[in-house]
CSV table of C-alpha atoms in Angstrom, one decimal:
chain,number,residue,atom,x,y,z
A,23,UNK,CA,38.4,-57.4,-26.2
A,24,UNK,CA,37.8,-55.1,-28.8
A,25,UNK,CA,35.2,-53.4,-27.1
A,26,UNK,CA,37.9,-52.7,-24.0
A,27,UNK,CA,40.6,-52.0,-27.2
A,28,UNK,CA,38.4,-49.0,-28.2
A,29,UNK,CA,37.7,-47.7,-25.0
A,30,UNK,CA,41.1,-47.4,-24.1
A,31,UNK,CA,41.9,-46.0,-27.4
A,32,UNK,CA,39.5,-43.4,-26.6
A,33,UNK,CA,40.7,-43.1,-23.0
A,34,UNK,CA,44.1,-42.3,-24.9
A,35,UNK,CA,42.8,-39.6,-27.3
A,36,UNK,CA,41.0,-37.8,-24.5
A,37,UNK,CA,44.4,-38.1,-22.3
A,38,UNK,CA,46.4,-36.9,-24.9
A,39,UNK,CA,43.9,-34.0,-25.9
A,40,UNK,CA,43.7,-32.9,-22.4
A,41,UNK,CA,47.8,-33.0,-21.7
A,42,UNK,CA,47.7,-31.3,-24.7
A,43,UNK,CA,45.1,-28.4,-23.8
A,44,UNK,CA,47.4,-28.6,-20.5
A,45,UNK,CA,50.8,-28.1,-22.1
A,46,UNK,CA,48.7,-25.0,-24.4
A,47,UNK,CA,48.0,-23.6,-21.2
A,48,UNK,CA,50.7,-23.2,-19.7
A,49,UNK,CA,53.3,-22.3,-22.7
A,50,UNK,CA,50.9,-19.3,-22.6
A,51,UNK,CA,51.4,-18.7,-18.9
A,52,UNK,CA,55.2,-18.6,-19.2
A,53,UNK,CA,54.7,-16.5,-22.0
A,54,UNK,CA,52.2,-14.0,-19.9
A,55,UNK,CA,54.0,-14.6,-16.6
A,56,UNK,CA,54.2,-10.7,-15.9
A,57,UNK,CA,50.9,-10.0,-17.1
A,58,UNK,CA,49.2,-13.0,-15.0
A,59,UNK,CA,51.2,-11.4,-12.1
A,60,UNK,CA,49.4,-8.0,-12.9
A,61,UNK,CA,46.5,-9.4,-12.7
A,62,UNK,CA,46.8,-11.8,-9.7
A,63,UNK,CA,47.4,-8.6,-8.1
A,64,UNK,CA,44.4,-6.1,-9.3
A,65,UNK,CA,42.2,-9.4,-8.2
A,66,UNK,CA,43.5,-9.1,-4.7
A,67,UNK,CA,43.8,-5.0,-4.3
A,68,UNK,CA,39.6,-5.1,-5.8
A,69,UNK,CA,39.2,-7.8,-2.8
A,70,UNK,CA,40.6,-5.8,-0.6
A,71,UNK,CA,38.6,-2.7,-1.3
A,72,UNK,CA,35.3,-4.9,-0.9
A,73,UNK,CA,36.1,-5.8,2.3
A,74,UNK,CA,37.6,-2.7,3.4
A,75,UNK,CA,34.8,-1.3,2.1
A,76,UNK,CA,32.4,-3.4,3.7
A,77,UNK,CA,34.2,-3.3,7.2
A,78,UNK,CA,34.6,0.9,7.0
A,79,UNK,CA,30.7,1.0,6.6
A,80,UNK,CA,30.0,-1.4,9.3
A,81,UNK,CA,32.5,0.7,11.5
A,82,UNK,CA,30.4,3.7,10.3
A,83,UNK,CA,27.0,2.2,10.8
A,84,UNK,CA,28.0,1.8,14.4
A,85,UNK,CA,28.7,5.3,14.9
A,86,UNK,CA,25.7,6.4,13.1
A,87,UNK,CA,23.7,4.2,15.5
A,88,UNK,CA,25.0,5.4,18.8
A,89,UNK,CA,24.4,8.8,17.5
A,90,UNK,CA,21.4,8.2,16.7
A,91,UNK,CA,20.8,6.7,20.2
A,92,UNK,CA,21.7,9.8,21.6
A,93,UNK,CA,18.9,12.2,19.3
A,94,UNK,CA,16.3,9.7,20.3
A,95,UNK,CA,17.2,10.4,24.1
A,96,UNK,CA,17.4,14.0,23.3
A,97,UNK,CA,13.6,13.6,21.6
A,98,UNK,CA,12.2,11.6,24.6
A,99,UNK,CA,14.2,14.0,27.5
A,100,UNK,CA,11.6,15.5,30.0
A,101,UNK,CA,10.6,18.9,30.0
A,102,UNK,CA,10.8,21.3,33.3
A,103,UNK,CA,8.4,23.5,34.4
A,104,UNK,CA,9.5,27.6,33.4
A,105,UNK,CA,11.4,28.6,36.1
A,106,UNK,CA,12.4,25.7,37.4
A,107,UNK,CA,16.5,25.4,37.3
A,108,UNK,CA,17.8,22.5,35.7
A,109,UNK,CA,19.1,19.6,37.5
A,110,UNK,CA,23.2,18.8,36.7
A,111,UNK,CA,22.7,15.2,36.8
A,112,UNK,CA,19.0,15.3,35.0
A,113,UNK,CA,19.0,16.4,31.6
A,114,UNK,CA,15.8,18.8,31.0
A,115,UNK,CA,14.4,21.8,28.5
A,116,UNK,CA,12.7,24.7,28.8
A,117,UNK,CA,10.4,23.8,25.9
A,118,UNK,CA,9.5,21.4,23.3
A,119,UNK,CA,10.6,23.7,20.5
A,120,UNK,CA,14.0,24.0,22.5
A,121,UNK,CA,13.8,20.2,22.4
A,122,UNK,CA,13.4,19.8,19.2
A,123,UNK,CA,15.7,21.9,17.8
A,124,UNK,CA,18.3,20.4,19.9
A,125,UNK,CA,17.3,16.9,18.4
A,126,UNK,CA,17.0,18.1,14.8
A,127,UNK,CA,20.4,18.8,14.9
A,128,UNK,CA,21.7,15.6,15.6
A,129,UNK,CA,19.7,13.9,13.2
A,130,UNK,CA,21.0,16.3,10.4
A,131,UNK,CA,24.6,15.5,12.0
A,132,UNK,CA,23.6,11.7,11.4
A,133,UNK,CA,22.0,12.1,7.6
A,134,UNK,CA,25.5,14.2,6.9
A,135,UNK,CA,28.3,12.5,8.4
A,136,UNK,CA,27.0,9.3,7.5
A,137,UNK,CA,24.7,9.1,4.5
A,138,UNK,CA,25.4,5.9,3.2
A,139,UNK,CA,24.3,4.2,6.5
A,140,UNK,CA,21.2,2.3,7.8
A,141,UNK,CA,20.9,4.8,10.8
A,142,UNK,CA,21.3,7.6,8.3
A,143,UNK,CA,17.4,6.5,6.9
A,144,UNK,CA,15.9,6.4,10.7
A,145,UNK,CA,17.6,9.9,11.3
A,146,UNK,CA,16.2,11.3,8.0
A,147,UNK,CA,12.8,9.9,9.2
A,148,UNK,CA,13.1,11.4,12.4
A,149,UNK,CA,14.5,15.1,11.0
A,150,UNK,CA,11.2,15.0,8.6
A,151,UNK,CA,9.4,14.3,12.4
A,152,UNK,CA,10.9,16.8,14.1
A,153,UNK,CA,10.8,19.5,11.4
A,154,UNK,CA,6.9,19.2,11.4
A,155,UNK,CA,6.9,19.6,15.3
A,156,UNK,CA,8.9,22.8,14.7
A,157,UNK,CA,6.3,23.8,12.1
A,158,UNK,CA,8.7,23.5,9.2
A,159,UNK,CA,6.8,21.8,7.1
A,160,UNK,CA,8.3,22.5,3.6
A,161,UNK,CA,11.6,20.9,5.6
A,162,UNK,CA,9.5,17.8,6.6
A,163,UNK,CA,7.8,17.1,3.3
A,164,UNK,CA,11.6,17.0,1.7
A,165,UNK,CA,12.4,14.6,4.4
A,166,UNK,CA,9.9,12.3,4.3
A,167,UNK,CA,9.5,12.1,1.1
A,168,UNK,CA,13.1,10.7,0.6
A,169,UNK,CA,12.1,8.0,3.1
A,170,UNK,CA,8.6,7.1,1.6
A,171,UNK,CA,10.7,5.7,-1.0
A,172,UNK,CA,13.0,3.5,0.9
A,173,UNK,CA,13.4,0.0,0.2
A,174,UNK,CA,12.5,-0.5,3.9
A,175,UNK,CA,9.0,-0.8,3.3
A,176,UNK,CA,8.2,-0.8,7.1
A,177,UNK,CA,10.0,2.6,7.5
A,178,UNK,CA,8.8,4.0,4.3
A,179,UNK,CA,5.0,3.2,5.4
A,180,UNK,CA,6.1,5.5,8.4
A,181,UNK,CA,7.4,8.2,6.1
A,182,UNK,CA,4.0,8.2,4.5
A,183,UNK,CA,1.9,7.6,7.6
A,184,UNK,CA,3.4,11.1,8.9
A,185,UNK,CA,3.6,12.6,5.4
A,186,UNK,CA,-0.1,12.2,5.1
A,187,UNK,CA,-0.4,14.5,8.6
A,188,UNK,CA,2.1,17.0,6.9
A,189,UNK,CA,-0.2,17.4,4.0
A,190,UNK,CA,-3.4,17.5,5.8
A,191,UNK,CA,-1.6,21.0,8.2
A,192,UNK,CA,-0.9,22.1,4.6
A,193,UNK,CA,-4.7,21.7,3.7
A,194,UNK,CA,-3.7,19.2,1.3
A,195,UNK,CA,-5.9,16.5,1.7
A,196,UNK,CA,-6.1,15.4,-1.5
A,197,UNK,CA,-1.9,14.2,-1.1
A,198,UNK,CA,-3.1,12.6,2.3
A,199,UNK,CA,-5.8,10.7,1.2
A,200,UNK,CA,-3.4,8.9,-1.7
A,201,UNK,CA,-0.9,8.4,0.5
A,202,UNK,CA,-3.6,6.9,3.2
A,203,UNK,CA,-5.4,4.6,0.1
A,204,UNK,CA,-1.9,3.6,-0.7
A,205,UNK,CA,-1.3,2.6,2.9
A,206,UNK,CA,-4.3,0.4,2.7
A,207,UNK,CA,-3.5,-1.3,-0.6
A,208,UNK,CA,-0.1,-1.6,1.0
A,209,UNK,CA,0.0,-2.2,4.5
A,210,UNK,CA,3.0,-2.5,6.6
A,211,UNK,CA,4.1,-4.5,9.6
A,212,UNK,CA,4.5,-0.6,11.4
A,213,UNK,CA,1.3,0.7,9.7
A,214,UNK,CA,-1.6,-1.4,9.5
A,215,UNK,CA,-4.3,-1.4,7.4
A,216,UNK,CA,-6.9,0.0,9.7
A,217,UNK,CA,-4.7,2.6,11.4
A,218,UNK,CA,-4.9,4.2,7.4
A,219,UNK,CA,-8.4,3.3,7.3
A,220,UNK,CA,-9.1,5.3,10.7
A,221,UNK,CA,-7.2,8.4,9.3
A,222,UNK,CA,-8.5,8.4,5.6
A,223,UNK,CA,-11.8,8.5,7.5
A,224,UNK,CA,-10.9,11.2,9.6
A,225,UNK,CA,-9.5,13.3,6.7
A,226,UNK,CA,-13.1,12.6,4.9
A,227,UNK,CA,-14.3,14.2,8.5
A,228,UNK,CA,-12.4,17.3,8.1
A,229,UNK,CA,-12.6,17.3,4.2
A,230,UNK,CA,-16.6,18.0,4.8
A,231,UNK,CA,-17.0,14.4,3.4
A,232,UNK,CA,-19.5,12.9,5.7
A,233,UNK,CA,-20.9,10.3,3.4
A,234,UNK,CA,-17.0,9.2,2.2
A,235,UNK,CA,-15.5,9.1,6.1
A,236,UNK,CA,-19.0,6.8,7.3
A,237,UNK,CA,-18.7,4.4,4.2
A,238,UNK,CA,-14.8,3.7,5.6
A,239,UNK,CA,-15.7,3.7,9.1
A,240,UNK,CA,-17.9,0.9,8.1
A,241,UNK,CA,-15.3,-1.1,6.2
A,242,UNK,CA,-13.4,-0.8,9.5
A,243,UNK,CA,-16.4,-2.5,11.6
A,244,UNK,CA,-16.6,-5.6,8.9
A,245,UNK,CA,-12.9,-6.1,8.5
A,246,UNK,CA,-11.9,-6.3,12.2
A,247,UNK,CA,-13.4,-8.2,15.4
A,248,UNK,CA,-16.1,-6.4,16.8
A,249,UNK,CA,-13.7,-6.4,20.3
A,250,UNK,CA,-11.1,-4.7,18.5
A,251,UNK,CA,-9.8,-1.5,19.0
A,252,UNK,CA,-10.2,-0.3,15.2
A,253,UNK,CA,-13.7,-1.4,15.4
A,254,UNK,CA,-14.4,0.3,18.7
A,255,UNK,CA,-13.2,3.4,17.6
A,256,UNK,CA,-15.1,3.3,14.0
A,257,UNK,CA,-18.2,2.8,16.5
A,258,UNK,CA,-17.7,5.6,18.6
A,259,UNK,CA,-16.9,7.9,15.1
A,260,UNK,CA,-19.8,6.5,13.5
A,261,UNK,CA,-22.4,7.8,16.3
A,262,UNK,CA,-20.2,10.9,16.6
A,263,UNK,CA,-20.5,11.8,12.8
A,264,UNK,CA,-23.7,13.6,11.6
């Protein structure tokens, strides 16, 4: 009995504390009624602004991506012979640059009007693209260097997979090969390790680095089935190379 005497003494003491807490609580909300309201209602307006804000960039992404749709039919639109009239049902140029430049321009129209956007980091990648094609390469380095350091890891190996091609028209094969051994430390789902392998080798080639470009060739041939295609290529460099 007394055991059952104290725990419902205790079950009284912890009632009472807890009506008391309560009762605390809400004298102060009476007393704060206006400022509680206040609050309730910045709460609700800061909700609303994450959502809003979450449904206008999901509204925006959208746009972005059909846009971005469109450049990449503009980059992969056929070309027409010169003098050939255009077809009005068949879109055509005259001319990769007049391609190009055509494409370019929606991409920058993408990276502008929607910067905050997933789409926005595909167009960037594509203006740094384009910009080499058109031989602006200062233009293409700025681009695709802002990508290389995406969180997307698969689109930032591209960035640096087509920096590394920038550098080396620029004759600087020193940035290419860092970007290629960084590819190789690092690879990606959209560059593999033996595509940067193949190119670091190639740059060795062209670098006047025989001895360098063999010694990765090789390294191609042992890390990949002998039936591969990386292998097979290394091969047919490795008898090629003097």
């Amino acid at each position: 009995m007394r055991a059952e005497v104290r725990h419902q003494l205790k079950q009284d003491r912890f009632s009472k504390v807890t009506f008391e807490a309560a009762g605390r609580t809400f004298d102060w909300s009476v007393a704060h009624k206006n400022k509680l309201i206040i609050f309730s209602i910045v709460a609700l307006v800061l909700l609303a602004a994450v959502i809003g804000g979450w449904f206008y960039l999901s509204q925006q992404d959208q746009k972005a991506s059909l846009q971005l749709g469109q450049a990449l039919r503009t980059l992969n639109t056929p070309l027409r012979s010169p003098g050939t009239p255009a077809e009005p049902d068949l879109p055509s140029f005259t001319s990769s640059t007049e391609r190009g430049t055509q494409a370019r321009r929606q991409f920058q129209a993408i990276v502008e009007n929607y910067p905050h956007t997933r789409s926005a980091e595909f167009a960037r990648y594509f203006l740094g693209l384009t910009a080499a094609d058109l031989g602006d390469n200062s233009a293409a380095v700025h681009e695709l260097q802002s990508v290389a350091s995406s969180r997307n890891d698969d689109l930032a190996g591209l960035a640096k997979f087509a920096l590394a091609s920038v550098y080396r028209n620029q004759h600087n094969d020193k940035g290419a090969m860092d970007l290629y051994n960084t590819l190789i430390s690092r690879p990606t789902t959209t560059v593999s390790k033996a595509a940067a392998q193949l190119e670091l080798a190639a740059t060795y080639e062209a670098d006047g680095q025989p001895r360098e470009a063999r010694r990765v060739y090789q390294q191609v041939q042992k890390d990949n089935p002998a039936n591969s295609a990386a292998a097979q290529l290394a091969t047919e460099k490795l008898r090629a190379l003097k």
